[in-house]
CSV table of C-alpha atoms and ligand atoms in Angstrom, one decimal:
chain,number,residue,atom,x,y,z
A,187,MET,CA,14.1,-79.3,22.0
A,188,SER,CA,13.4,-79.4,18.2
A,189,ARG,CA,14.4,-82.6,16.3
A,190,LEU,CA,17.7,-82.4,14.4
A,191,VAL,CA,17.7,-83.4,10.8
A,192,VAL,CA,21.1,-84.0,9.4
A,193,VAL,CA,21.5,-84.1,5.6
A,194,SER,CA,24.7,-85.3,4.0
A,195,ASN,CA,25.4,-86.8,0.6
A,196,ARG,CA,26.0,-90.3,1.8
A,197,VAL,CA,24.2,-91.9,4.7
A,198,ILE,CA,25.6,-95.0,6.4
A,199,LEU,CA,22.6,-97.2,7.3
A,200,PRO,CA,22.7,-99.1,10.6
A,201,SER,CA,23.1,-102.3,8.6
A,202,GLU,CA,26.4,-101.0,7.0
A,203,ARG,CA,29.8,-100.9,8.6
A,204,ILE,CA,31.8,-97.7,8.1
A,205,GLN,CA,34.5,-99.7,6.4
A,206,ARG,CA,35.1,-97.4,3.5
A,207,ALA,CA,36.8,-94.5,5.2
A,208,GLY,CA,35.3,-91.0,5.5
A,209,GLY,CA,35.7,-88.4,8.2
A,210,LEU,CA,32.3,-87.0,7.9
A,211,ALA,CA,30.4,-90.3,8.2
A,212,VAL,CA,32.4,-91.2,11.3
A,213,ALA,CA,31.7,-87.9,13.0
A,214,ILE,CA,27.9,-87.8,12.2
A,215,ARG,CA,27.3,-91.4,13.3
A,216,GLU,CA,29.1,-90.7,16.6
A,217,ALA,CA,27.3,-87.5,17.3
A,218,LEU,CA,23.8,-88.1,16.0
A,219,GLY,CA,23.9,-91.5,17.7
A,220,ARG,CA,24.2,-89.7,21.0
A,221,SER,CA,21.8,-86.8,20.5
A,222,GLY,CA,19.2,-88.5,18.3
A,223,GLY,CA,17.5,-87.3,15.1
A,224,LEU,CA,17.0,-88.1,11.5
A,225,TRP,CA,19.9,-88.7,9.0
A,226,PHE,CA,18.9,-88.1,5.4
A,227,GLY,CA,20.7,-88.5,2.2
A,228,TRP,CA,21.8,-90.8,-0.7
A,229,SER,CA,21.7,-94.6,-0.1
A,230,GLY,CA,24.9,-95.3,-1.9
A,231,GLU,CA,22.8,-97.3,-4.5
A,232,ILE,CA,22.3,-96.6,-8.2
A,233,ASN,CA,18.9,-97.3,-9.6
A,234,GLU,CA,17.9,-96.6,-13.2
A,235,THR,CA,14.4,-95.7,-12.2
A,236,PRO,CA,14.5,-92.2,-10.6
A,237,ALA,CA,13.5,-92.6,-6.9
A,238,SER,CA,10.1,-91.5,-5.9
A,239,THR,CA,10.2,-92.7,-2.3
A,240,THR,CA,12.8,-93.0,0.4
A,241,GLN,CA,13.7,-96.1,2.3
A,242,THR,CA,13.8,-95.7,6.1
A,243,ALA,CA,15.4,-97.4,9.0
A,244,SER,CA,15.9,-96.8,12.8
A,245,LYS,CA,18.5,-97.6,15.4
A,246,GLY,CA,18.4,-96.4,19.0
A,247,LYS,CA,17.7,-92.7,18.9
A,248,MET,CA,18.5,-92.3,15.2
A,249,ASP,CA,16.2,-92.5,12.2
A,250,PHE,CA,17.4,-92.9,8.7
A,251,ALA,CA,15.8,-92.0,5.3
A,252,VAL,CA,17.7,-92.6,2.1
A,253,PHE,CA,17.0,-92.5,-1.7
A,254,ASP,CA,18.8,-93.9,-4.7
A,255,LEU,CA,20.4,-91.9,-7.6
A,256,THR,CA,20.4,-92.8,-11.2
A,257,GLN,CA,23.7,-93.4,-12.9
A,258,SER,CA,23.6,-90.1,-14.8
A,259,GLU,CA,22.7,-88.2,-11.6
A,260,PHE,CA,25.6,-89.9,-9.8
A,261,ASP,CA,28.1,-89.1,-12.6
A,262,GLY,CA,27.2,-85.5,-13.1
A,263,PHE,CA,26.5,-84.6,-9.5
A,264,TYR,CA,29.1,-86.7,-7.6
A,265,ASN,CA,31.9,-87.8,-9.9
A,266,GLN,CA,32.0,-84.7,-12.1
A,267,PHE,CA,30.9,-81.5,-10.4
A,268,ALA,CA,31.4,-82.4,-6.7
A,269,ASN,CA,34.6,-84.4,-7.1
A,270,SER,CA,36.2,-83.2,-10.3
A,271,THR,CA,35.3,-79.5,-10.0
A,272,LEU,CA,34.6,-78.5,-6.4
A,273,TRP,CA,37.0,-80.9,-4.6
A,274,PRO,CA,40.1,-79.9,-6.5
A,275,LEU,CA,39.2,-76.2,-6.5
A,276,PHE,CA,38.5,-76.1,-2.8
A,277,HIS,CA,41.9,-77.9,-2.2
A,278,TYR,CA,43.7,-75.3,-4.3
A,279,ARG,CA,44.4,-77.7,-7.2
A,280,ILE,CA,43.2,-75.5,-10.0
A,281,GLY,CA,45.1,-77.6,-12.6
A,282,LEU,CA,42.9,-80.6,-11.8
A,283,VAL,CA,39.6,-78.7,-12.1
A,284,LYS,CA,37.3,-79.9,-14.8
A,285,PHE,CA,34.2,-77.8,-15.4
A,286,SER,CA,31.2,-78.8,-17.6
A,287,ARG,CA,28.0,-76.8,-17.7
A,288,ALA,CA,26.0,-80.0,-18.1
A,289,ALA,CA,27.5,-81.5,-14.9
A,290,PHE,CA,26.9,-78.2,-13.0
A,291,GLN,CA,23.2,-78.4,-14.1
A,292,THR,CA,23.0,-82.0,-12.9
A,293,TYR,CA,24.6,-80.9,-9.6
A,294,LEU,CA,21.9,-78.2,-9.1
A,295,ALA,CA,19.2,-80.6,-10.2
A,296,VAL,CA,20.3,-83.3,-7.7
A,297,ASN,CA,20.3,-80.7,-5.0
A,298,GLY,CA,16.7,-80.0,-6.0
A,299,ARG,CA,16.0,-83.7,-5.8
A,300,PHE,CA,17.4,-83.8,-2.2
A,301,ALA,CA,15.0,-81.0,-1.3
A,302,GLU,CA,12.0,-82.7,-2.8
A,303,MET,CA,12.8,-86.1,-1.2
A,304,LEU,CA,13.5,-84.5,2.2
A,305,ILE,CA,10.4,-82.2,2.5
A,306,PRO,CA,7.9,-85.0,3.2
A,307,HIS,CA,10.0,-86.0,6.2
A,308,LEU,CA,10.1,-82.5,7.7
A,309,LYS,CA,8.2,-81.4,10.8
A,310,ARG,CA,7.4,-77.8,11.3
A,311,ASP,CA,10.0,-77.1,14.1
A,312,ASP,CA,12.8,-79.4,12.9
A,313,THR,CA,16.2,-77.9,12.8
A,314,ILE,CA,18.0,-78.9,9.6
A,315,TRP,CA,21.8,-79.3,9.4
A,316,ILE,CA,23.3,-79.8,5.9
A,317,HIS,CA,26.8,-81.1,5.5
A,318,ASP,CA,29.5,-80.5,2.9
A,319,TYR,CA,30.4,-79.4,-0.6
A,320,GLN,CA,28.0,-81.9,-2.4
A,321,LEU,CA,25.1,-79.9,-1.0
A,322,LEU,CA,26.2,-76.3,-1.2
A,323,PRO,CA,23.0,-75.0,-2.7
A,324,LEU,CA,20.5,-77.3,-0.9
A,325,ALA,CA,19.4,-74.6,1.6
A,326,GLY,CA,18.4,-72.4,-1.3
A,327,GLU,CA,16.5,-75.3,-2.9
A,328,LEU,CA,14.6,-75.9,0.3
A,329,ARG,CA,13.7,-72.2,0.7
A,330,LYS,CA,12.5,-72.1,-3.0
A,331,ARG,CA,10.0,-74.9,-2.0
A,332,GLY,CA,8.7,-72.9,1.0
A,333,VAL,CA,10.8,-74.5,3.9
A,334,THR,CA,11.1,-71.9,6.7
A,335,ASN,CA,12.8,-74.2,9.3
A,336,LYS,CA,16.2,-73.1,10.7
A,337,ILE,CA,18.9,-74.4,8.4
A,338,GLY,CA,22.6,-74.7,9.2
A,339,PHE,CA,25.4,-75.7,6.8
A,340,PHE,CA,28.9,-77.0,7.7
A,341,LEU,CA,31.7,-77.2,5.2
A,342,HIS,CA,34.1,-80.1,6.0
A,343,ILE,CA,36.7,-79.1,3.4
A,344,PRO,CA,38.7,-75.9,3.2
A,345,LEU,CA,37.2,-72.8,1.6
A,346,PRO,CA,39.9,-71.4,-0.6
A,347,GLY,CA,40.9,-67.7,-0.9
A,348,VAL,CA,38.7,-65.5,-3.1
A,349,ASP,CA,41.0,-65.5,-6.1
A,350,THR,CA,40.9,-69.2,-6.3
A,351,LEU,CA,37.1,-69.4,-5.7
A,352,ALA,CA,36.5,-66.9,-8.4
A,353,VAL,CA,37.8,-69.4,-10.9
A,354,LEU,CA,34.5,-71.3,-10.6
A,355,PRO,CA,31.8,-70.6,-13.2
A,356,GLY,CA,28.5,-70.4,-11.5
A,357,LEU,CA,30.0,-69.5,-8.1
A,358,ASN,CA,27.4,-66.9,-7.3
A,359,THR,CA,24.6,-69.3,-8.0
A,360,LEU,CA,26.1,-71.7,-5.5
A,361,MET,CA,26.8,-69.1,-2.9
A,362,ARG,CA,23.3,-67.6,-3.2
A,363,GLY,CA,21.9,-71.1,-2.4
A,364,LEU,CA,24.4,-71.5,0.5
A,365,ALA,CA,23.4,-68.1,1.9
A,366,ALA,CA,19.9,-69.3,2.3
A,367,ALA,CA,21.1,-71.1,5.4
A,368,ASP,CA,20.9,-69.3,8.8
A,369,VAL,CA,24.3,-70.4,10.1
A,370,ILE,CA,27.3,-71.4,8.0
A,371,GLY,CA,30.1,-73.2,9.8
A,372,PHE,CA,33.8,-73.7,8.7
A,373,GLN,CA,36.6,-75.8,10.1
A,374,THR,CA,39.0,-72.9,10.8
A,375,GLU,CA,39.2,-69.1,11.1
A,376,ARG,CA,41.1,-69.1,7.9
A,377,ASP,CA,38.2,-70.7,6.0
A,378,LEU,CA,35.8,-68.3,7.7
A,379,GLN,CA,38.0,-65.4,6.5
A,380,SER,CA,37.9,-66.7,3.0
A,381,PHE,CA,34.1,-66.6,3.1
A,382,LYS,CA,34.1,-63.1,4.4
A,383,ASP,CA,36.5,-62.0,1.7
A,384,TYR,CA,34.2,-63.6,-0.9
A,385,VAL,CA,31.1,-61.9,0.5
A,386,ARG,CA,32.8,-58.5,0.4
A,387,GLN,CA,34.7,-58.7,-2.8
A,388,GLU,CA,32.6,-60.9,-5.0
A,389,ALA,CA,29.0,-60.8,-3.7
A,390,GLY,CA,28.9,-57.1,-2.7
A,391,GLY,CA,27.9,-58.0,0.9
A,392,ILE,CA,28.6,-56.5,4.2
A,393,ILE,CA,30.2,-57.8,7.4
A,394,GLY,CA,28.6,-56.3,10.4
A,395,PRO,CA,30.5,-55.2,13.5
A,396,ASN,CA,29.2,-58.2,15.4
A,397,GLY,CA,30.3,-60.6,12.7
A,398,THR,CA,26.9,-61.1,11.0
A,399,ILE,CA,26.9,-61.2,7.3
A,400,THR,CA,24.5,-59.5,4.9
A,401,CYS,CA,24.6,-60.8,1.3
A,402,PHE,CA,22.1,-61.9,-1.3
A,403,ASP,CA,19.4,-59.9,0.5
A,404,ARG,CA,19.7,-61.9,3.7
A,405,THR,CA,21.5,-61.7,7.0
A,406,ILE,CA,23.3,-64.8,8.1
A,407,GLU,CA,25.8,-65.9,10.8
A,408,ALA,CA,29.1,-67.7,10.1
A,409,GLY,CA,31.7,-69.1,12.4
A,410,ALA,CA,34.6,-71.5,12.8
A,411,PHE,CA,33.6,-74.8,14.5
A,412,PRO,CA,36.6,-77.1,14.3
A,413,ILE,CA,35.4,-80.7,14.2
A,414,GLY,CA,36.8,-83.2,16.8
A,415,ILE,CA,36.7,-86.9,17.7
A,416,ASP,CA,35.6,-88.9,20.7
A,417,ALA,CA,39.1,-89.0,22.1
A,418,PRO,CA,38.5,-91.3,25.1
A,419,ALA,CA,36.5,-93.8,22.9
A,420,PHE,CA,39.4,-93.9,20.4
A,421,ALA,CA,41.9,-94.3,23.2
A,422,THR,CA,40.0,-97.3,24.5
A,423,LEU,CA,39.7,-98.8,21.1
A,424,ALA,CA,43.5,-98.5,20.7
A,425,GLU,CA,44.2,-99.9,24.1
A,426,LYS,CA,42.0,-102.9,23.4
A,427,ALA,CA,43.6,-103.5,20.0
A,428,VAL,CA,46.9,-104.7,21.3
A,429,ASP,CA,46.0,-108.3,21.6
A,430,LYS,CA,44.2,-108.5,18.3
A,431,PRO,CA,45.7,-110.6,15.5
A,432,GLU,CA,46.4,-107.8,13.0
A,433,TYR,CA,48.2,-105.8,15.7
A,434,LEU,CA,50.3,-108.8,16.7
A,435,GLN,CA,51.1,-109.6,13.1
A,436,LEU,CA,52.4,-106.1,12.4
A,437,LYS,CA,54.3,-106.0,15.6
A,438,GLU,CA,56.0,-109.3,14.9
A,439,GLY,CA,56.8,-108.2,11.3
A,440,LEU,CA,58.5,-105.0,12.7
A,441,GLY,CA,60.6,-106.7,15.3
A,442,ALA,CA,62.8,-104.0,16.9
A,443,ARG,CA,62.2,-101.5,14.1
A,444,LYS,CA,60.3,-98.3,14.7
A,445,LEU,CA,57.0,-97.7,13.0
A,446,MET,CA,55.9,-94.5,11.2
A,447,ILE,CA,52.2,-94.7,10.4
A,448,ALA,CA,50.2,-92.9,7.8
A,449,VAL,CA,46.4,-93.4,7.2
A,450,ASP,CA,44.5,-91.7,4.5
A,451,ARG,CA,41.8,-92.0,1.9
A,452,LEU,CA,43.7,-92.4,-1.4
A,453,ASP,CA,43.3,-88.8,-2.4
A,454,TYR,CA,45.7,-86.3,-4.0
A,455,SER,CA,44.9,-83.8,-1.2
A,456,LYS,CA,46.6,-86.1,1.3
A,457,GLY,CA,50.1,-85.6,0.0
A,458,ILE,CA,51.1,-89.3,-0.2
A,459,PRO,CA,53.7,-88.8,-2.9
A,460,ASN,CA,55.4,-85.9,-1.1
A,461,ARG,CA,55.5,-88.1,2.1
A,462,PHE,CA,57.2,-91.0,0.2
A,463,GLU,CA,59.7,-88.5,-1.2
A,464,ALA,CA,60.4,-87.2,2.3
A,465,CYS,CA,60.9,-90.8,3.4
A,466,GLU,CA,63.4,-91.3,0.6
A,467,GLU,CA,65.2,-88.1,1.5
A,468,LEU,CA,65.4,-89.3,5.1
A,469,LEU,CA,67.0,-92.6,4.0
A,470,ARG,CA,69.4,-90.7,1.8
A,471,THR,CA,70.5,-88.1,4.4
A,472,HIS,CA,70.3,-90.3,7.5
A,473,PRO,CA,71.6,-93.7,6.6
A,474,GLU,CA,71.6,-94.6,10.3
A,475,HIS,CA,67.8,-95.0,10.0
A,476,ARG,CA,68.1,-97.6,7.2
A,477,GLY,CA,66.7,-100.9,8.4
A,478,ALA,CA,65.7,-99.2,11.7
A,479,PHE,CA,62.1,-98.1,10.8
A,480,GLU,CA,59.2,-98.8,8.4
A,481,LEU,CA,56.7,-96.4,7.0
A,482,VAL,CA,53.4,-98.2,6.9
A,483,GLN,CA,51.0,-96.3,4.6
A,484,ILE,CA,47.4,-97.4,4.7
A,485,ALA,CA,45.6,-95.8,1.7
A,486,SER,CA,42.0,-96.8,1.4
A,487,PRO,CA,40.8,-96.6,-2.2
A,488,SER,CA,38.4,-93.7,-2.9
A,489,ARG,CA,36.5,-92.2,-5.8
A,490,THR,CA,37.9,-94.9,-8.2
A,491,ASP,CA,35.5,-93.7,-11.0
A,492,VAL,CA,37.4,-90.4,-11.2
A,493,ALA,CA,40.5,-90.3,-13.5
A,494,SER,CA,42.7,-88.2,-11.3
A,495,TYR,CA,42.3,-90.8,-8.5
A,496,ARG,CA,43.4,-93.6,-10.8
A,497,ASP,CA,46.4,-91.5,-11.9
A,498,LEU,CA,47.3,-90.9,-8.3
A,499,ARG,CA,47.2,-94.6,-7.5
A,500,ARG,CA,49.6,-95.3,-10.4
A,501,GLU,CA,51.9,-92.6,-9.2
A,502,ILE,CA,52.0,-93.9,-5.7
A,503,ASP,CA,52.5,-97.5,-6.9
A,504,ARG,CA,55.5,-96.4,-9.0
A,505,LEU,CA,57.0,-94.2,-6.3
A,506,SER,CA,56.8,-96.8,-3.5
A,507,GLY,CA,58.3,-99.4,-5.9
A,508,ARG,CA,61.2,-97.1,-6.9
A,509,ILE,CA,62.1,-96.2,-3.3
A,510,ASN,CA,61.8,-99.8,-2.0
A,511,SER,CA,63.9,-101.1,-4.9
A,512,ALA,CA,66.6,-98.6,-4.1
A,513,PHE,CA,66.8,-99.0,-0.4
A,514,SER,CA,65.4,-102.5,0.6
A,515,GLU,CA,67.5,-105.3,2.0
A,516,VAL,CA,66.6,-109.0,1.9
A,517,HIS,CA,65.1,-108.6,5.4
A,518,TRP,CA,63.6,-105.1,5.2
A,519,ALA,CA,61.8,-102.6,3.0
A,520,PRO,CA,61.3,-99.0,4.0
A,521,ILE,CA,57.7,-98.5,2.8
A,522,ARG,CA,54.9,-100.9,3.3
A,523,TYR,CA,52.1,-99.5,1.2
A,524,LEU,CA,48.7,-101.0,1.7
A,525,ALA,CA,46.0,-99.8,-0.7
A,526,ARG,CA,43.1,-101.2,1.2
A,527,THR,CA,40.8,-100.5,4.2
A,528,TYR,CA,41.3,-101.9,7.7
A,529,PRO,CA,38.8,-102.2,10.5
A,530,ARG,CA,38.8,-99.1,12.7
A,531,GLN,CA,40.1,-100.9,15.7
A,532,SER,CA,43.1,-102.2,13.7
A,533,LEU,CA,43.9,-98.6,12.7
A,534,ALA,CA,43.7,-97.5,16.3
A,535,GLY,CA,46.1,-100.2,17.3
A,536,PHE,CA,48.6,-99.4,14.5
A,537,CYS,CA,48.5,-95.7,15.6
A,538,ARG,CA,49.3,-96.7,19.2
A,539,MET,CA,52.2,-98.9,18.1
A,540,ALA,CA,53.7,-96.2,15.9
A,541,GLN,CA,56.5,-94.0,17.2
A,542,VAL,CA,55.7,-91.5,14.5
A,543,GLY,CA,52.4,-90.4,12.9
A,544,VAL,CA,52.8,-88.7,9.6
A,545,VAL,CA,49.9,-86.5,8.6
A,546,THR,CA,51.1,-84.4,5.8
A,547,PRO,CA,48.2,-83.4,3.5
A,548,LEU,CA,48.8,-80.7,0.9
A,549,ARG,CA,45.5,-79.2,2.0
A,550,ASP,CA,42.8,-80.6,4.4
A,551,GLY,CA,39.7,-79.2,6.0
A,552,MET,CA,40.6,-80.7,9.4
A,553,ASN,CA,42.1,-84.2,9.2
A,554,MET,CA,40.7,-86.5,11.8
A,555,VAL,CA,43.6,-88.9,11.6
A,556,ALA,CA,45.9,-86.3,13.2
A,557,LYS,CA,43.5,-86.3,16.2
A,558,GLU,CA,43.1,-90.1,16.2
A,559,TYR,CA,46.8,-90.6,16.2
A,560,ILE,CA,47.1,-88.4,19.4
A,561,ALA,CA,44.2,-90.1,21.1
A,562,ALA,CA,45.7,-93.6,20.4
A,563,GLN,CA,49.0,-93.0,22.2
A,564,ASP,CA,50.2,-94.6,25.3
A,565,PRO,CA,50.6,-91.7,27.8
A,566,ASN,CA,53.8,-93.3,29.3
A,567,ASP,CA,55.5,-93.7,25.9
A,568,PRO,CA,53.7,-91.5,23.4
A,569,GLY,CA,54.7,-91.1,19.7
A,570,VAL,CA,55.3,-87.9,17.8
A,571,LEU,CA,52.9,-86.3,15.3
A,572,VAL,CA,54.4,-84.8,12.1
A,573,LEU,CA,51.7,-82.5,10.9
A,574,SER,CA,51.2,-80.4,7.8
A,575,ARG,CA,50.6,-76.7,8.4
A,576,PHE,CA,47.9,-77.0,5.7
A,577,ALA,CA,45.7,-79.4,7.6
A,578,GLY,CA,42.9,-77.6,9.6
A,579,ALA,CA,44.1,-79.6,12.6
A,580,ALA,CA,47.4,-77.6,12.7
A,581,ALA,CA,45.5,-74.6,14.1
A,582,GLU,CA,44.8,-76.6,17.2
A,583,LEU,CA,47.8,-79.0,17.3
A,584,GLY,CA,50.7,-76.6,17.5
A,585,SER,CA,52.7,-79.0,19.8
A,586,ALA,CA,53.1,-81.4,16.8
A,587,LEU,CA,56.1,-81.0,14.5
A,588,ILE,CA,54.6,-78.7,12.0
A,589,VAL,CA,55.8,-79.0,8.4
A,590,ASN,CA,55.3,-77.6,5.0
A,591,PRO,CA,54.5,-80.8,3.0
A,592,PHE,CA,55.9,-79.2,-0.2
A,593,ASP,CA,59.2,-78.9,1.5
A,594,VAL,CA,60.5,-82.5,1.2
A,595,ASP,CA,63.7,-81.7,3.0
A,596,GLN,CA,61.9,-80.2,6.0
A,597,CYS,CA,59.6,-83.2,6.2
A,598,ALA,CA,62.6,-85.5,6.2
A,599,ASP,CA,64.2,-83.5,9.0
A,600,ALA,CA,61.0,-83.7,11.0
A,601,MET,CA,60.8,-87.4,10.5
A,602,HIS,CA,64.4,-87.7,11.8
A,603,ARG,CA,63.6,-85.5,14.8
A,604,ALA,CA,60.5,-87.5,15.6
A,605,LEU,CA,62.4,-90.8,15.4
A,606,ILE,CA,65.0,-89.7,17.9
A,607,MET,CA,63.0,-87.4,20.2
A,608,PRO,CA,63.6,-88.0,23.9
A,609,LEU,CA,60.7,-89.3,26.1
A,610,ASP,CA,60.2,-86.1,28.2
A,611,GLU,CA,59.8,-84.0,25.1
A,612,ARG,CA,57.4,-86.5,23.5
A,613,GLN,CA,55.3,-86.6,26.7
A,614,ALA,CA,55.2,-82.8,26.9
A,615,ARG,CA,54.1,-82.3,23.3
A,616,TRP,CA,51.6,-85.2,23.5
A,617,ARG,CA,50.0,-83.9,26.7
A,618,THR,CA,49.3,-80.5,25.2
A,619,ALA,CA,47.8,-82.1,22.1
A,620,MET,CA,45.7,-84.6,24.1
A,621,ASP,CA,44.3,-81.8,26.3
A,622,THR,CA,43.3,-79.9,23.2
A,623,ILE,CA,41.6,-82.8,21.4
A,624,THR,CA,39.8,-83.8,24.6
A,625,ARG,CA,38.5,-80.3,25.1
A,626,ASN,CA,37.6,-79.7,21.4
A,627,ASP,CA,36.0,-83.1,20.9
A,628,VAL,CA,33.2,-84.1,18.6
A,629,LYS,CA,30.6,-83.4,21.2
A,630,ALA,CA,31.9,-79.8,21.6
A,631,TRP,CA,31.8,-79.3,17.8
A,632,TRP,CA,28.3,-80.7,17.6
A,633,THR,CA,27.0,-78.8,20.6
A,634,SER,CA,28.5,-75.4,19.7
A,635,PHE,CA,27.1,-75.6,16.1
A,636,THR,CA,23.6,-76.8,17.0
A,637,THR,CA,23.4,-74.4,19.9
A,638,ARG,CA,24.3,-71.5,17.6
A,639,LEU,CA,21.8,-72.7,15.0
A,640,ARG,CA,18.9,-73.2,17.5
A,641,ALA,CA,19.5,-69.7,18.8
A,642,VAL,CA,18.8,-67.9,15.6
A,643,PRO,CA,15.4,-66.2,15.4
A,644,ALA,CA,12.7,-68.3,13.9
A,645,ARG,CA,11.3,-67.2,10.5
A,646,ALA,CA,7.7,-66.5,9.8
A,647,ALA,CA,6.1,-69.5,8.1
A,648,ALA,CA,5.5,-69.0,4.4
B,87,GDG,C1,36.7,-84.9,5.3
B,87,GDG,C2,37.7,-83.8,5.1
B,87,GDG,C3,37.8,-83.5,7.6
B,87,GDG,C4,40.8,-94.0,7.0
B,87,GDG,N1,41.2,-95.2,6.4
B,87,GDG,C5,40.4,-96.1,7.0
B,87,GDG,C6,39.5,-95.4,7.9
B,87,GDG,N2,39.8,-94.1,7.8
B,87,GDG,C7,39.1,-93.1,8.6
B,87,GDG,C8,40.1,-92.3,9.5
B,87,GDG,C9,39.3,-91.0,9.7
B,87,GDG,C10,38.5,-90.9,8.4
B,87,GDG,O1,38.5,-92.2,7.8
B,87,GDG,C11,39.2,-89.9,7.5
B,87,GDG,O2,39.0,-88.6,8.0
B,87,GDG,P1,39.8,-87.4,7.5
B,87,GDG,O3,39.4,-86.2,8.3
B,87,GDG,O4,41.3,-87.7,7.6
B,87,GDG,O5,39.6,-87.2,5.9
B,87,GDG,P2,38.4,-87.1,4.9
B,87,GDG,O6,37.8,-88.4,4.6
B,87,GDG,O7,38.9,-86.4,3.7
B,87,GDG,O8,37.2,-86.2,5.6
B,87,GDG,C12,38.6,-83.7,6.3
B,87,GDG,C13,36.7,-84.6,7.7
B,87,GDG,O9,35.9,-84.6,6.5
B,87,GDG,C14,35.7,-84.3,8.8
B,87,GDG,O10,35.2,-83.0,8.8
B,87,GDG,O11,38.6,-83.7,8.7
B,87,GDG,O12,39.5,-82.6,6.2
B,87,GDG,O13,38.4,-83.9,3.9
B,87,GDG,O14,38.4,-91.2,10.8
B,87,GDG,O15,40.4,-93.1,10.6
B,87,GDG,N3,38.6,-96.1,8.6
B,87,GDG,C15,38.5,-97.4,8.5
B,87,GDG,N4,39.3,-98.1,7.6
B,87,GDG,C16,40.3,-97.5,6.9
B,87,GDG,O16,41.1,-98.2,6.2
B,87,GDG,N5,37.6,-98.1,9.2
């Protein structure tokens, strides 16, 4: 079988721990570690001399090749265009979108640099799989330089509806680059539909009866490939966490109180303020829960160079302070807000301990935490997942308590229902969810995408 070359913005080298959170890195490391191949991308390092070579490493069946970016490349490509233009737009936050033509040009140029740095590593029959919104036009940059290998692209974040997408200056340039791939994967059918709507309405393309897409003078395939986790591995991690110091400390601190857990990158798409407001509403409308539960919010700091992320952090600090000062007793505070990262095993243990998992993003491609929460539960006494309808995971996890995160009252009701749900209902809901995430695991995602990509007809060499 041809070698798989995975390209993502950030590569985690074997010497690094995945401590700073990120769903994509977790998934790639798990899956590529098993199947073997090359992982190519940015090293995470800034270097003032533009990189002319890559650094390489190997571990088990995986090879790694990375290069550094300069500060101005990093600012324009990552902080500005990727995270201040594409990220808010693709999460339907038009009000937060900042566009600058200069940053757009840097984004395109850095995608060109990825292509130039990757090409010396490519073998003729490699299959290339590009990941996520930082690298939307990379397939086009590779084709411009004569690469004829099979290229796949997977978008980890949502693709918004065509009216929202159309806000983006330069959209067609990006999409033309994207359409140079052979297979384009999305998290959900809804994202796939957005792509088809874009193709028809904005790019003058055609959707064939068998689902193939013709646009920008090419025929491509597109599909929904919901990403999953390694559920048994996460379950084992959680089981083994129960005698570790951090687990025991949290348990002792809680005493007889119930735990509601939330774990997110500190990102405005994750709906943390709305969740805190729902908790406040729960305390107001259901005084019987006062002193009887704690919401532990783990929010690992993310993209701290971007102003909207710093603003969010201030907002969450203020809100948690306000709610805690209004409801706390000398022995209890309703919200324990921890703006730091924890080892993966500690998170798994906290999820297992929690009677309620609160995953209420305003918009999310998938949300791995929803699946991790389910995997971590004790089958004999499982907790309840409260899940936003706007997380991609909601398409698969219909047995959770599905909420609209903008409806604070509804979220508060769901938290109440979760806290008092009887065992048999909890078990039935959990079983359905666990079966789904075990079936649609990370291996199924990986295999279904790579099988589809490998099956496309080979192109003639240039
Ligand atoms: C993107 C899309 C899509 C969190 N805090 C810590 C920590 N984490 C881990 C979680 C989970 C991962 O990070 C976060 O994954 P998500 O899926 O929730 O979110 P994004 O980072 O936004 O990921 C998302 C995903 O890509 C995959 O396609 O689902 O929609 O936005 O695994 O457990 N890990 C550690 N310490 C922490 O404090 N070790």
